[in-house]
Amino acid sequence: MSDETVPQTVLPLEVIDRSVGKRVRVLMTGDKEFNGKLIGFDDYVNMVLEDVTEVDGGAPIKKMLLNGGHIAMIVPE
């Protein structure tokens, strides 16, 4: 046996699950970006964000539901 440590596999949904309750940046396929607190998500990566701001400006949004099919990238902050 080798003393080398085997890298642990991290699944994509685990990364999202660890971000629940924390702020994330979500990049959409239509070139929109949102920052907000991740409240929850489902198996289709539909997401509910709270205290949301659009990166390019715009009024603050109290709560938002994002369609997982239009999410290009999620960046935990």
Coordinates of N, CA and C in Angstrom, one line a residue:
M1 N 0.8 -1.2 0.0 CA 0.0 0.0 0.0 C 0.9 1.2 0.0
S2 N 0.4 2.2 -0.7 CA 1.1 3.5 -0.8 C 0.7 4.5 0.3
D3 N 1.6 5.3 0.8 CA 1.2 6.3 1.8 C 0.6 7.6 1.1
E4 N 0.5 7.6 -0.2 CA -0.1 8.7 -0.9 C -1.6 8.8 -0.5
T5 N -2.1 10.1 -0.4 CA -3.5 10.3 -0.1 C -4.2 10.3 -1.5
V6 N -5.4 9.6 -1.5 CA -6.2 9.6 -2.7 C -7.1 10.8 -2.7
P7 N -7.1 11.5 -3.8 CA -7.9 12.7 -3.8 C -9.4 12.3 -3.7
Q8 N -10.1 13.1 -2.9 CA -11.5 12.8 -2.6 C -12.4 13.4 -3.8
T9 N -13.3 12.7 -4.2 CA -14.2 13.1 -5.3 C -15.3 14.1 -4.7
V10 N -15.4 15.2 -5.3 CA -16.5 16.2 -4.9 C -17.4 16.3 -6.1
L11 N -18.7 16.0 -5.8 CA -19.7 16.1 -6.9 C -20.2 17.5 -7.0
P12 N -20.6 17.9 -8.2 CA -21.1 19.3 -8.4 C -22.2 19.7 -7.5
L13 N -23.2 18.8 -7.2 CA -24.3 19.2 -6.4 C -23.9 19.3 -4.9
E14 N -22.8 18.7 -4.5 CA -22.2 18.8 -3.2 C -21.7 20.3 -3.0
V15 N -21.0 20.8 -4.0 CA -20.5 22.1 -4.0 C -21.6 23.1 -3.8
I16 N -22.7 22.9 -4.6 CA -23.9 23.8 -4.4 C -24.5 23.7 -3.1
D17 N -24.6 22.4 -2.6 CA -25.2 22.2 -1.3 C -24.4 22.9 -0.2
R18 N -23.1 22.9 -0.3 CA -22.3 23.6 0.7 C -22.4 25.1 0.7
S19 N -23.0 25.6 -0.4 CA -23.1 27.0 -0.6 C -24.5 27.5 -0.1
V20 N -25.4 26.6 0.3 CA -26.7 27.1 0.8 C -26.5 27.9 2.1
G21 N -27.1 29.1 2.1 CA -27.0 30.0 3.2 C -25.9 31.0 3.0
K22 N -25.1 30.8 1.9 CA -24.0 31.7 1.7 C -24.3 32.5 0.4
R23 N -23.5 33.6 0.2 CA -23.6 34.4 -1.0 C -22.9 33.7 -2.2
V24 N -23.6 33.7 -3.4 CA -23.1 33.2 -4.6 C -23.2 34.2 -5.7
R25 N -22.5 34.0 -6.8 CA -22.6 34.8 -8.0 C -23.1 33.8 -9.0
V26 N -24.2 34.1 -9.7 CA -24.8 33.2 -10.7 C -24.7 33.9 -12.1
L27 N -24.0 33.3 -13.1 CA -23.9 33.8 -14.4 C -25.0 33.0 -15.3
M28 N -25.8 33.8 -15.9 CA -26.9 33.2 -16.8 C -26.4 33.1 -18.2
T29 N -27.1 32.3 -19.0 CA -26.7 32.1 -20.4 C -27.0 33.4 -21.2
G30 N -27.9 34.3 -20.8 CA -28.2 35.5 -21.5 C -27.3 36.7 -21.1
D31 N -26.1 36.4 -20.6 CA -25.2 37.5 -20.2 C -25.6 38.3 -19.0
K32 N -26.5 37.8 -18.2 CA -26.9 38.5 -16.9 C -26.1 37.8 -15.8
E33 N -25.8 38.6 -14.8 CA -25.1 38.0 -13.6 C -25.9 38.5 -12.3
F34 N -26.0 37.7 -11.4 CA -26.7 38.0 -10.1 C -25.8 37.6 -8.9
N35 N -25.9 38.4 -7.9 CA -25.2 38.1 -6.6 C -26.4 38.0 -5.6
G36 N -26.3 36.9 -4.8 CA -27.4 36.8 -3.8 C -27.1 35.7 -2.8
K37 N -27.9 35.6 -1.8 CA -27.7 34.5 -0.8 C -28.5 33.3 -1.3
L38 N -27.9 32.1 -1.5 CA -28.5 30.9 -1.9 C -29.4 30.3 -0.8
I39 N -30.7 30.3 -1.1 CA -31.6 29.7 -0.1 C -31.9 28.2 -0.3
G40 N -31.9 27.8 -1.6 CA -32.2 26.4 -1.9 C -32.1 26.2 -3.4
F41 N -32.1 24.9 -3.7 CA -32.0 24.4 -5.1 C -32.6 23.0 -5.2
D42 N -32.9 22.6 -6.4 CA -33.4 21.2 -6.6 C -32.5 20.5 -7.6
D43 N -32.9 19.3 -8.0 CA -32.0 18.4 -8.8 C -31.8 19.0 -10.2
Y44 N -32.6 19.9 -10.6 CA -32.5 20.6 -11.9 C -31.7 21.8 -11.8
V45 N -31.2 22.1 -10.6 CA -30.4 23.3 -10.3 C -31.2 24.6 -10.4
N46 N -32.5 24.5 -10.4 CA -33.3 25.7 -10.2 C -32.9 26.2 -8.8
M47 N -32.8 27.5 -8.7 CA -32.3 28.1 -7.5 C -33.2 29.2 -7.0
V48 N -33.2 29.3 -5.6 CA -33.9 30.4 -5.0 C -32.8 31.3 -4.3
L49 N -32.7 32.6 -4.7 CA -31.8 33.5 -4.1 C -32.5 34.6 -3.3
E50 N -31.9 35.1 -2.3 CA -32.5 36.1 -1.5 C -31.5 37.3 -1.5
D51 N -32.0 38.5 -1.3 CA -31.2 39.8 -1.2 C -30.3 39.8 -2.5
V52 N -30.9 39.8 -3.6 CA -30.2 39.7 -4.9 C -30.0 41.1 -5.5
T53 N -28.8 41.2 -6.1 CA -28.5 42.4 -6.9 C -27.9 41.9 -8.3
E54 N -28.3 42.6 -9.3 CA -27.8 42.3 -10.7 C -26.5 43.0 -10.8
V55 N -25.5 42.3 -11.3 CA -24.1 42.9 -11.4 C -24.0 44.2 -12.2
D56 N -24.8 44.3 -13.3 CA -24.7 45.5 -14.1 C -25.6 46.6 -13.6
G57 N -26.1 46.5 -12.4 CA -27.0 47.5 -11.8 C -28.4 47.0 -11.8
G58 N -29.3 47.9 -11.4 CA -30.7 47.6 -11.3 C -31.1 47.6 -9.8
A59 N -32.4 47.6 -9.6 CA -32.9 47.6 -8.3 C -32.7 46.3 -7.5
P60 N -32.4 46.4 -6.2 CA -32.3 45.1 -5.4 C -33.6 44.3 -5.5
I61 N -33.4 43.0 -5.5 CA -34.6 42.1 -5.5 C -34.6 41.3 -4.2
K62 N -35.7 41.2 -3.6 CA -35.8 40.6 -2.3 C -35.6 39.0 -2.4
K63 N -36.3 38.4 -3.3 CA -36.2 37.0 -3.5 C -36.4 36.7 -5.0
M64 N -35.7 35.7 -5.5 CA -35.7 35.4 -7.0 C -35.6 33.9 -7.2
L65 N -36.3 33.4 -8.1 CA -36.2 32.0 -8.6 C -35.5 32.0 -9.9
L66 N -34.4 31.2 -10.1 CA -33.7 31.1 -11.3 C -33.9 29.7 -11.9
N67 N -34.2 29.7 -13.2 CA -34.3 28.4 -13.9 C -33.0 27.8 -14.2
G68 N -32.8 26.6 -13.7 CA -31.5 25.9 -13.8 C -31.1 25.7 -15.2
G69 N -32.0 25.6 -16.1 CA -31.6 25.4 -17.5 C -31.0 26.6 -18.2
H70 N -31.0 27.8 -17.5 CA -30.5 29.0 -18.0 C -29.2 29.5 -17.2
I71 N -28.8 28.6 -16.3 CA -27.7 29.0 -15.5 C -26.4 28.4 -16.1
A72 N -25.4 29.3 -16.4 CA -24.2 28.9 -17.1 C -23.1 28.6 -16.0
M73 N -23.1 29.3 -14.9 CA -22.0 29.1 -13.9 C -22.5 29.6 -12.6
I74 N -22.0 28.9 -11.5 CA -22.3 29.3 -10.1 C -21.0 29.5 -9.4
V75 N -20.7 30.7 -8.8 CA -19.5 30.9 -8.2 C -19.7 31.2 -6.7
P76 N -19.4 30.3 -5.8 CA -19.5 30.5 -4.4 C -18.5 31.6 -3.9
E77 N -19.0 32.5 -3.1 CA -18.1 33.6 -2.6 C -17.6 33.4 -1.3

